[in-house]
Short mmCIF file of C-alpha atoms and ligand atoms in Angstrom, two decimals:
data_model
loop_
_atom_site.label_atom_id
_atom_site.label_comp_id
_atom_site.label_asym_id
_atom_site.label_seq_id
_atom_site.Cartn_x
_atom_site.Cartn_y
_atom_site.Cartn_z
CA MET A 1 9.06 -3.58 9.25
CA GLN A 2 11.02 -5.16 12.06
CA GLU A 3 10.42 -8.68 10.65
CA ALA A 4 12.13 -7.69 7.38
CA LEU A 5 15.44 -7.08 9.21
CA GLU A 6 16.35 -10.72 9.49
CA LYS A 7 18.41 -11.99 12.40
CA TRP A 8 19.44 -15.63 12.55
CA ASN A 9 20.58 -17.60 15.55
CA CYS A 10 24.30 -18.45 15.12
CA ASP A 11 23.93 -22.07 16.27
CA LEU A 12 21.18 -22.67 13.73
CA VAL A 13 23.15 -21.08 10.86
CA GLU A 14 26.25 -23.06 11.81
CA GLU A 15 24.32 -26.33 11.99
CA ILE A 16 22.58 -25.88 8.65
CA LEU A 17 25.20 -23.91 6.67
CA PRO A 18 28.58 -24.67 8.31
CA GLU A 19 30.72 -23.45 5.38
CA ILE A 20 28.68 -20.29 4.89
CA TYR A 21 28.81 -19.60 8.62
CA ALA A 22 32.63 -19.84 8.59
CA ILE A 23 32.71 -17.19 5.83
CA MET A 24 30.27 -14.98 7.74
CA LEU A 25 32.57 -15.13 10.76
CA GLN A 26 35.57 -14.10 8.68
CA ILE A 27 33.69 -11.17 7.15
CA SER A 28 32.50 -10.11 10.60
CA GLU A 29 36.03 -10.27 12.02
CA GLN A 30 37.51 -8.31 9.10
CA PHE A 31 34.89 -5.58 9.58
CA LEU A 32 35.57 -5.40 13.33
CA THR A 33 39.30 -5.01 12.64
CA GLU A 34 38.57 -2.06 10.33
CA LEU A 35 36.26 -0.42 12.87
CA TYR A 36 38.73 -0.76 15.75
CA ALA A 37 41.64 0.41 13.57
CA ALA A 38 39.63 3.58 12.83
CA ASP A 39 38.95 4.18 16.57
CA THR A 40 35.18 3.97 16.00
CA PRO A 41 33.23 4.72 19.21
CA GLN A 42 31.94 1.64 21.07
CA GLU A 43 28.22 2.40 20.74
CA GLN A 44 28.62 2.86 16.98
CA ILE A 45 30.45 -0.48 16.68
CA GLN A 46 27.64 -2.11 18.63
CA ALA A 47 25.05 -0.84 16.13
CA LEU A 48 27.09 -1.92 13.08
CA ARG A 49 28.20 -5.41 14.20
CA ILE A 50 27.32 -8.32 11.93
CA ILE A 51 27.40 -10.91 14.71
CA LYS A 52 26.20 -9.97 18.18
CA ASN A 53 24.21 -11.64 20.98
CA ASN A 54 24.67 -14.98 19.21
CA GLN A 55 22.78 -13.74 16.13
CA VAL A 56 23.78 -12.93 12.55
CA HIS A 57 22.36 -9.52 11.57
CA MET A 58 21.73 -9.96 7.86
CA ALA A 59 21.15 -6.24 7.14
CA ASN A 60 24.54 -5.36 8.64
CA LEU A 61 26.21 -8.15 6.66
CA ALA A 62 24.57 -6.83 3.48
CA MET A 63 25.55 -3.24 4.27
CA TYR A 64 29.21 -4.14 4.79
CA ALA A 65 29.48 -6.47 1.80
CA GLY A 66 27.33 -4.42 -0.56
CA ARG A 67 28.58 -1.56 -2.71
CA TYR A 68 25.26 0.30 -2.75
CA VAL A 69 22.03 0.27 -0.81
CA ASN A 70 18.81 1.70 -2.16
CA GLY A 71 15.47 2.65 -0.76
CA VAL A 72 12.62 1.82 -3.16
CA ALA A 73 11.02 5.29 -3.02
CA ALA A 74 12.51 8.70 -2.20
CA ILE A 75 10.91 8.95 1.28
CA HIS A 76 12.08 5.42 2.10
CA THR A 77 15.69 6.18 1.12
CA GLU A 78 15.61 9.26 3.38
CA LEU A 79 14.12 7.23 6.24
CA LEU A 80 16.87 4.60 5.88
CA LYS A 81 19.47 7.36 6.25
CA THR A 82 17.86 8.84 9.35
CA THR A 83 16.44 5.78 11.16
CA VAL A 84 17.20 2.05 10.67
CA LEU A 85 20.55 2.54 8.87
CA LYS A 86 21.65 5.87 10.35
CA GLU A 87 24.94 4.47 11.73
CA TRP A 88 25.69 3.12 8.26
CA TYR A 89 24.87 6.47 6.65
CA ALA A 90 27.37 8.11 9.02
CA LEU A 91 30.00 5.51 8.04
CA ASN A 92 29.36 5.15 4.25
CA PRO A 93 27.14 7.97 2.92
CA GLU A 94 28.34 7.23 -0.64
CA LYS A 95 26.63 3.82 -0.56
CA PHE A 96 23.13 5.33 -0.34
CA GLN A 97 21.08 5.75 -3.52
CA ASN A 98 17.41 5.88 -4.42
CA LYS A 99 15.77 3.67 -7.01
CA THR A 100 12.02 4.17 -6.93
CA ASN A 101 10.20 0.92 -7.78
CA GLY A 102 8.36 0.51 -11.05
CA ILE A 103 5.93 -1.83 -12.80
CA THR A 104 6.02 -3.17 -16.33
CA GLN A 105 3.49 -1.59 -18.66
CA ARG A 106 3.60 -4.73 -20.84
CA ARG A 107 1.70 -6.68 -18.17
CA TRP A 108 -0.05 -3.89 -16.25
CA LEU A 109 -1.43 -2.15 -19.33
CA GLY A 110 -0.76 -4.13 -22.52
CA VAL A 111 -1.89 -7.55 -21.22
CA CYS A 112 -4.46 -6.55 -18.60
CA ASN A 113 -6.11 -3.68 -20.48
CA PRO A 114 -5.99 -4.15 -24.28
CA GLU A 115 -8.94 -1.73 -24.63
CA LEU A 116 -7.09 1.21 -23.05
CA THR A 117 -3.89 0.15 -24.84
CA ALA A 118 -5.79 0.43 -28.16
CA LEU A 119 -6.98 3.95 -27.32
CA PHE A 120 -3.46 5.07 -26.35
CA THR A 121 -2.14 3.47 -29.56
CA GLU A 122 -4.68 5.28 -31.71
CA LEU A 123 -4.01 8.67 -30.09
CA SER A 124 -0.21 8.42 -30.04
CA GLY A 125 0.03 6.81 -33.48
CA SER A 126 2.14 3.88 -32.27
CA GLN A 127 2.75 1.37 -29.50
CA HIS A 128 6.04 2.99 -28.60
CA PHE A 129 4.66 3.73 -25.09
CA LEU A 130 4.90 -0.01 -24.38
CA THR A 131 8.69 0.45 -24.29
CA GLU A 132 8.83 4.20 -23.40
CA LEU A 133 6.03 4.87 -20.96
CA ASP A 134 6.88 8.59 -20.78
CA ASP A 135 5.19 8.87 -24.21
CA LEU A 136 1.83 8.93 -22.38
CA ARG A 137 2.63 12.42 -21.07
CA ALA A 138 1.90 13.80 -24.56
CA LEU A 139 -1.66 12.41 -24.38
CA SER A 140 -2.55 14.30 -21.20
CA HIS A 141 -4.18 17.19 -23.13
CA TYR A 142 -6.92 14.83 -24.37
CA ALA A 143 -8.41 15.37 -20.92
CA ASP A 144 -9.92 18.49 -22.52
CA ASP A 145 -11.43 16.51 -25.42
CA ALA A 146 -14.94 15.51 -24.33
CA GLY A 147 -15.24 12.86 -27.05
CA ILE A 148 -12.04 11.11 -25.95
CA MET A 149 -13.10 11.31 -22.29
CA GLU A 150 -16.38 9.60 -23.18
CA ARG A 151 -14.51 6.78 -24.89
CA PHE A 152 -12.11 6.51 -21.93
CA HIS A 153 -15.06 6.31 -19.54
CA ALA A 154 -16.69 3.63 -21.71
CA ILE A 155 -13.47 1.57 -21.52
CA LYS A 156 -13.40 1.85 -17.72
CA GLN A 157 -17.04 0.73 -17.63
CA GLU A 158 -16.22 -2.23 -19.88
CA LYS A 159 -13.35 -3.29 -17.57
CA LYS A 160 -15.73 -3.02 -14.59
CA ARG A 161 -18.30 -5.14 -16.43
CA GLN A 162 -15.64 -7.76 -17.21
CA LEU A 163 -14.57 -7.88 -13.56
CA ALA A 164 -18.19 -8.21 -12.41
CA GLU A 165 -18.69 -11.10 -14.83
CA TYR A 166 -15.51 -12.79 -13.59
CA ILE A 167 -16.54 -12.45 -9.93
CA LEU A 168 -20.02 -13.80 -10.71
CA GLN A 169 -18.63 -16.78 -12.59
CA LYS A 170 -15.88 -17.54 -10.05
CA GLU A 171 -17.59 -16.75 -6.77
CA GLY A 172 -21.30 -16.51 -7.52
CA ILE A 173 -21.41 -12.93 -6.21
CA ARG A 174 -23.13 -10.20 -8.22
CA ILE A 175 -21.62 -6.69 -8.15
CA ASP A 176 -22.94 -3.68 -10.03
CA PRO A 177 -20.58 -2.08 -12.59
CA LYS A 178 -22.65 1.12 -12.51
CA THR A 179 -21.39 1.81 -8.95
CA CYS A 180 -18.03 3.39 -8.14
CA PHE A 181 -15.33 0.71 -7.65
CA ASP A 182 -13.24 1.50 -4.57
CA ILE A 183 -10.45 -1.08 -4.38
CA GLN A 184 -7.86 -2.09 -1.78
CA ILE A 185 -5.69 -5.02 -2.96
CA LYS A 186 -2.40 -5.89 -1.27
CA ARG A 187 -0.99 -8.33 1.30
CA LEU A 188 -2.94 -8.25 4.55
CA HIS A 189 -0.87 -6.38 7.12
CA GLU A 190 -1.71 -4.09 10.03
CA TYR A 191 0.48 -1.31 8.64
CA LYS A 192 -1.43 -1.34 5.34
CA ARG A 193 -4.54 -0.61 7.40
CA GLN A 194 -7.28 -2.67 5.76
CA LEU A 195 -8.94 -2.30 9.19
CA LEU A 196 -9.00 1.49 8.72
CA ASN A 197 -10.80 0.99 5.40
CA ALA A 198 -13.28 -1.36 7.11
CA PHE A 199 -13.91 1.23 9.86
CA SER A 200 -14.56 3.92 7.23
CA ILE A 201 -17.11 1.69 5.51
CA LEU A 202 -18.93 1.06 8.80
CA TRP A 203 -18.80 4.82 9.55
CA ILE A 204 -20.47 5.54 6.20
CA TYR A 205 -23.02 2.77 6.83
CA TYR A 206 -24.01 4.33 10.16
CA GLY A 207 -23.99 7.80 8.61
CA ILE A 208 -26.41 6.81 5.85
CA LYS A 209 -28.67 5.08 8.37
CA ASP A 210 -28.84 8.01 10.77
CA GLY A 211 -29.17 10.57 7.96
CA THR A 212 -25.92 12.46 8.59
CA ILE A 213 -24.60 11.24 5.21
CA LYS A 214 -26.92 12.20 2.37
CA ASP A 215 -26.72 11.63 -1.39
CA PHE A 216 -24.17 8.88 -1.03
CA THR A 217 -22.68 7.68 -4.33
CA PRO A 218 -23.46 3.99 -4.81
CA THR A 219 -20.15 2.22 -4.24
CA THR A 220 -18.68 -1.27 -4.38
CA PHE A 221 -15.82 -1.69 -1.91
CA LEU A 222 -13.53 -4.46 -3.09
CA PHE A 223 -10.75 -6.09 -1.09
CA GLY A 224 -8.14 -8.59 -2.17
CA ALA A 225 -5.47 -10.00 0.13
CA LYS A 226 -3.91 -13.06 1.63
CA SER A 227 -2.76 -13.37 5.21
CA ALA A 228 0.52 -14.99 6.20
CA PRO A 229 -0.36 -18.44 7.63
CA GLY A 230 0.44 -17.63 11.26
CA TYR A 231 -0.70 -14.00 11.32
CA ARG A 232 -3.73 -14.27 13.63
CA ARG A 233 -4.67 -10.61 13.56
CA ALA A 234 -4.58 -10.49 9.75
CA LYS A 235 -7.04 -13.38 9.66
CA ALA A 236 -9.25 -11.61 12.20
CA ILE A 237 -9.28 -8.51 9.98
CA ILE A 238 -10.35 -10.58 6.95
CA LYS A 239 -13.14 -12.07 9.04
CA TYR A 240 -14.21 -8.62 10.27
CA ILE A 241 -14.42 -7.27 6.69
CA ASN A 242 -16.50 -10.27 5.64
CA GLU A 243 -18.82 -9.73 8.61
CA ILE A 244 -19.32 -6.08 7.60
CA ALA A 245 -20.08 -7.27 4.06
CA LYS A 246 -22.79 -9.53 5.53
CA LEU A 247 -24.19 -6.78 7.77
CA ILE A 248 -24.63 -4.46 4.77
CA ASP A 249 -25.95 -7.21 2.52
CA ASN A 250 -28.65 -8.07 5.04
CA ASP A 251 -29.81 -4.45 5.31
CA PRO A 252 -32.46 -3.66 2.68
CA ASP A 253 -32.15 0.12 3.39
CA ILE A 254 -28.48 0.20 2.50
CA ARG A 255 -27.60 -2.61 0.14
CA SER A 256 -28.51 -0.67 -2.99
CA LEU A 257 -26.00 2.02 -1.97
CA MET A 258 -23.08 -0.03 -0.66
CA GLN A 259 -21.62 -3.44 -1.25
CA VAL A 260 -18.48 -4.97 0.23
CA HIS A 261 -16.75 -7.95 -1.35
CA PHE A 262 -13.53 -9.64 -0.30
CA VAL A 263 -12.37 -11.67 -3.32
CA THR A 264 -11.22 -15.24 -2.73
CA ASN A 265 -7.75 -16.48 -3.65
CA TYR A 266 -6.34 -13.05 -4.58
CA ASN A 267 -3.28 -13.42 -6.83
CA VAL A 268 -1.58 -11.72 -9.79
CA SER A 269 -4.13 -13.01 -12.32
CA TYR A 270 -6.94 -11.60 -10.19
CA ALA A 271 -4.97 -8.39 -9.71
CA GLU A 272 -4.83 -7.86 -13.49
CA LYS A 273 -8.62 -7.75 -13.59
CA LEU A 274 -9.07 -5.62 -10.46
CA VAL A 275 -6.41 -3.08 -11.45
CA ALA A 276 -8.04 -2.35 -14.83
CA ALA A 277 -11.49 -1.93 -13.23
CA CYS A 278 -10.45 0.40 -10.41
CA ASP A 279 -11.94 3.89 -9.99
CA ILE A 280 -10.45 4.71 -6.57
CA SER A 281 -7.14 3.13 -5.53
CA GLU A 282 -6.82 2.73 -1.75
CA GLN A 283 -3.20 3.36 -0.62
CA ILE A 284 -3.69 4.12 3.04
CA SER A 285 -0.63 2.82 4.93
CA THR A 286 0.55 4.70 8.04
CA ALA A 287 2.98 7.38 6.83
CA GLY A 288 6.53 6.03 6.95
CA THR A 289 5.65 2.32 6.79
CA GLU A 290 5.14 1.47 3.10
CA ALA A 291 8.57 1.45 1.46
CA SER A 292 7.17 2.11 -2.02
CA GLY A 293 4.10 0.18 -3.05
CA THR A 294 3.55 -0.94 -6.64
CA GLY A 295 -0.20 -1.58 -6.62
CA ASN A 296 -0.55 2.21 -6.46
CA MET A 297 1.35 2.44 -9.79
CA LYS A 298 -0.65 -0.33 -11.48
CA MET A 299 -3.98 1.31 -10.74
CA MET A 300 -2.73 4.80 -11.64
CA LEU A 301 -1.61 3.51 -15.06
CA ASN A 302 -5.08 2.08 -15.68
CA GLY A 303 -6.75 5.38 -14.88
CA ALA A 304 -7.58 5.40 -11.16
CA VAL A 305 -7.31 8.23 -8.67
CA THR A 306 -5.33 7.50 -5.51
CA LEU A 307 -7.00 7.86 -2.11
CA GLY A 308 -3.96 7.71 0.09
CA THR A 309 -1.50 8.92 2.66
CA LEU A 310 1.78 10.70 1.95
CA ASP A 311 3.75 7.45 2.12
CA GLY A 312 6.05 5.46 -0.15
CA ALA A 313 5.68 6.13 -3.86
CA ASN A 314 2.29 7.83 -3.28
CA ILE A 315 4.31 11.00 -2.70
CA GLU A 316 5.97 10.74 -6.11
CA ILE A 317 2.69 9.69 -7.77
CA VAL A 318 0.89 12.77 -6.50
CA ASP A 319 3.85 14.97 -7.50
CA ALA A 320 3.69 13.58 -11.02
CA ALA A 321 -0.09 13.49 -11.47
CA GLY A 322 -1.10 16.55 -9.44
CA LYS A 323 -2.55 16.85 -5.95
CA GLU A 324 -5.78 18.12 -7.51
CA ASN A 325 -6.23 14.78 -9.32
CA ASN A 326 -5.83 12.67 -6.18
CA TYR A 327 -7.15 12.47 -2.61
CA ILE A 328 -4.54 12.77 0.11
CA PHE A 329 -5.36 12.58 3.80
CA GLY A 330 -3.90 11.83 7.21
CA ALA A 331 -0.84 12.39 9.33
CA THR A 332 2.53 12.77 7.60
CA VAL A 333 5.82 11.29 8.84
CA GLU A 334 6.63 14.72 10.30
CA ASP A 335 3.23 14.91 12.06
CA LEU A 336 3.79 11.48 13.62
CA GLU A 337 7.31 12.42 14.75
CA LYS A 338 5.97 15.50 16.52
CA LEU A 339 3.14 13.52 18.09
CA LYS A 340 4.08 12.79 21.69
CA ASP A 341 1.99 10.78 24.14
CA TYR A 342 -0.47 9.51 21.53
CA CYS A 343 -3.45 8.13 23.38
CA SER A 344 -5.96 6.25 21.26
CA ARG A 345 -8.44 6.10 24.16
CA ALA A 346 -8.44 9.90 24.36
CA VAL A 347 -8.94 10.14 20.58
CA MET A 348 -11.87 7.74 20.81
CA ALA A 349 -13.39 9.51 23.82
CA LYS A 350 -13.46 12.79 21.88
CA ASN A 351 -15.09 11.44 18.70
CA PRO A 352 -18.41 9.64 19.20
CA MET A 353 -18.53 8.22 15.66
CA THR A 354 -14.99 6.83 15.99
CA ALA A 355 -16.08 5.25 19.29
CA ARG A 356 -19.19 3.73 17.73
CA VAL A 357 -17.28 2.24 14.83
CA VAL A 358 -14.39 0.84 16.90
CA ARG A 359 -16.80 -0.60 19.49
CA SER A 360 -18.38 -2.72 16.75
CA LEU A 361 -15.49 -5.09 17.49
CA ILE A 362 -16.94 -5.88 20.92
CA ASP A 363 -20.58 -4.70 21.08
CA GLY A 364 -22.24 -7.51 19.11
CA THR A 365 -22.64 -5.54 15.84
CA VAL A 366 -20.62 -8.29 14.18
CA SER A 367 -19.66 -11.72 15.47
CA ASP A 368 -16.35 -13.58 15.43
CA GLY A 369 -18.17 -16.77 16.32
CA GLY A 370 -16.98 -16.66 19.91
CA THR A 371 -13.26 -16.94 19.13
CA GLY A 372 -12.38 -13.64 20.83
CA GLU A 373 -10.36 -12.51 17.81
CA PHE A 374 -12.33 -9.26 17.38
CA ARG A 375 -11.84 -8.47 21.07
CA GLU A 376 -8.11 -8.98 20.56
CA LEU A 377 -8.16 -6.40 17.72
CA TYR A 378 -10.09 -3.99 19.94
CA PHE A 379 -7.61 -4.16 22.81
CA ALA A 380 -4.64 -3.94 20.44
CA LEU A 381 -6.05 -0.55 19.39
CA LEU A 382 -6.89 0.73 22.87
CA ASP A 383 -4.49 -0.94 25.31
CA GLY A 384 -1.73 -2.22 23.02
CA ALA A 385 0.02 -5.53 23.54
CA SER A 386 3.21 -6.79 25.16
CA TRP A 387 5.14 -5.96 21.97
CA HIS A 388 3.52 -2.69 20.90
CA GLN A 389 1.88 0.59 21.90
CA PRO A 390 -1.90 1.04 21.65
CA ASP A 391 -2.95 1.64 18.00
CA HIS A 392 0.66 1.66 16.77
CA TYR A 393 -0.49 2.33 13.20
CA TYR A 394 -2.63 5.36 14.17
CA LEU A 395 -5.96 4.18 12.77
CA LEU A 396 -8.02 6.22 15.20
CA LEU A 397 -5.94 9.32 14.55
CA ASP A 398 -6.47 9.23 10.76
CA LEU A 399 -10.03 7.87 10.64
CA PRO A 400 -12.10 11.12 10.57
CA ASP A 401 -9.91 12.77 7.90
CA TYR A 402 -9.94 9.54 5.90
CA VAL A 403 -13.74 9.31 5.93
CA GLU A 404 -14.09 12.97 4.95
CA THR A 405 -11.63 12.58 2.06
CA LYS A 406 -13.24 9.34 0.89
CA LEU A 407 -16.68 10.96 0.89
CA ARG A 408 -15.27 13.87 -1.13
CA ALA A 409 -13.77 11.47 -3.69
CA LEU A 410 -17.04 9.54 -3.95
CA SER A 411 -19.03 12.74 -4.32
CA ASP A 412 -16.64 13.96 -7.06
CA TYR A 413 -17.14 10.62 -8.84
CA ARG A 414 -20.70 11.69 -9.72
CA ASP A 415 -19.37 14.35 -12.09
CA THR A 416 -18.39 11.74 -14.66
CA ALA A 417 -16.67 14.18 -17.03
CA ALA A 418 -14.51 15.82 -14.35
CA PHE A 419 -13.68 12.52 -12.65
CA SER A 420 -12.67 10.91 -15.95
CA GLN A 421 -10.30 13.83 -16.52
CA LYS A 422 -8.63 13.17 -13.17
CA GLN A 423 -8.35 9.46 -13.97
CA TRP A 424 -6.94 10.18 -17.43
CA ARG A 425 -4.36 12.62 -16.07
CA ASN A 426 -3.21 9.95 -13.62
CA ALA A 427 -2.74 7.37 -16.38
CA CYS A 428 -0.83 9.84 -18.58
CA ALA A 429 1.48 10.76 -15.66
CA ALA A 430 2.49 7.13 -14.97
CA GLY A 431 5.63 7.29 -17.15
CA PRO A 432 8.11 7.60 -14.24
CA PHE A 433 6.66 4.43 -12.65
CA SER A 434 7.72 2.06 -15.41
CA SER A 435 10.18 -0.61 -14.25
CA ASP A 436 12.09 0.22 -17.47
CA ARG A 437 13.08 3.50 -15.78
CA THR A 438 14.01 1.70 -12.54
CA ILE A 439 16.16 -0.85 -14.37
CA ARG A 440 17.81 1.87 -16.47
CA GLN A 441 18.79 3.67 -13.24
CA TYR A 442 20.20 0.46 -11.77
CA ALA A 443 22.21 -0.15 -14.96
CA GLU A 444 23.64 3.37 -15.05
CA GLU A 445 24.00 4.29 -11.38
CA CYS A 446 24.69 0.96 -9.63
CA TRP A 447 26.02 -1.47 -12.19
CA HIS A 448 27.73 1.13 -14.42
CA ILE A 449 26.78 -0.68 -17.59
CA SER A 450 25.19 0.74 -20.75
CA PRO A 451 23.14 -0.91 -23.50
CA VAL A 452 25.20 -2.29 -26.38
C1 LIG B 1 1.34 -5.61 -7.18
C2 LIG B 1 0.93 -6.71 -6.29
C3 LIG B 1 1.19 -6.61 -4.92
C4 LIG B 1 1.84 -5.41 -4.29
O1 LIG B 1 0.80 -4.51 -3.98
P1 LIG B 1 1.06 -3.26 -2.99
O2 LIG B 1 -0.24 -2.50 -3.05
O3 LIG B 1 2.19 -2.48 -3.58
O4 LIG B 1 1.35 -3.80 -1.67
C5 LIG B 1 0.79 -7.66 -4.10
N1 LIG B 1 0.15 -8.73 -4.60
C6 LIG B 1 -0.14 -8.87 -5.92
C7 LIG B 1 -0.86 -10.08 -6.39
C8 LIG B 1 0.25 -7.85 -6.82
O5 LIG B 1 -0.03 -7.99 -8.12
#
């Protein structure tokens, strides 16, 4: 994300941090001396400069001063080399490493899911997996043991019941643990595409109503997110999702089949409960935008299938757990690179259901209370804005494939035995996504230290 590459106005830095600014200047000058001494071409110097146009470029400062730089998933490291840091890769290829993110199984299994922890302990004969998550690999074959799969399914149901109880007590909303729990929890951002998820839900709603979608698996769609305080569009998206929740709730034909709930005050404590109760983990960022993701790892470890794009750590998750145990859809980074002259209006004009769903932002299906914020979302998708192309995260491009893949996942969910096997195989393949592995790699490959 552009906003993550911090640039600070020199006058501001000098006013607030005069001593630090003096050091920054010296580092910048030393670097320039090295570049000129090596006869570096002008345009390359321009890209690498720490101070230019009266701004301090923090990423360039970090690249010069740092010994190593890492992407947080394999695809992200490759993208750094070929896009945002390509001039640096040409200058210092030896600085580039990959350290795929991880999560701690002590919190994201041991603390949040003692029931599943107990089953893993019983089957493996110890709690060694709490410090060596790769141990779970050896339990994968229990997918073929019907008795164990029944117990695993019962644990998932218990975690769903506990979450339902928590939501009822905290928010006064009743959700049904017998339905499939489809969960998207993460910061609210356009690139994470909560709006794409909302569109898919509305698509399914219309499909059930007009009879084109039959035998729909009863599903609870759960969202959790906070918006940054000044991020107007993110707030509009939260409002839109809540309006869709209301629309469905007020429809007696549909409300036994679908429910949407956006939890209030989403935080880590809430995440612990949601992660353990998840059947389908929504990881649907535009390919190339999510550096790694860690929510994807948390839900995998607790026995969820991933419904996602080939982005961030999803790629490594699917490699480890098997494509056949997950649901991958949408354009890849390579597809998007090849895509020239993307026109969201043309995409919409050629797909009537896409048009119907997107038009809900302006046709009175849902109301923003007259603020115009839904209209702003609509025109961001179809006409763009002063700072971006129309539909710069390709929602309309990926929507039909996403809906099809989601419907396939939800249909597969009905075969409890087969779906539990997929979920189990995901949990048992989560070993590589322990932060113990990440930290071990840092220790060995960056810090060059070993345990005493
Ligand atoms: C893990 C976690 C995240 C990160 O989730 P992603 O899906 O990787 O973006 C954000 N917020 C909370 C509360 C979390 O626990």
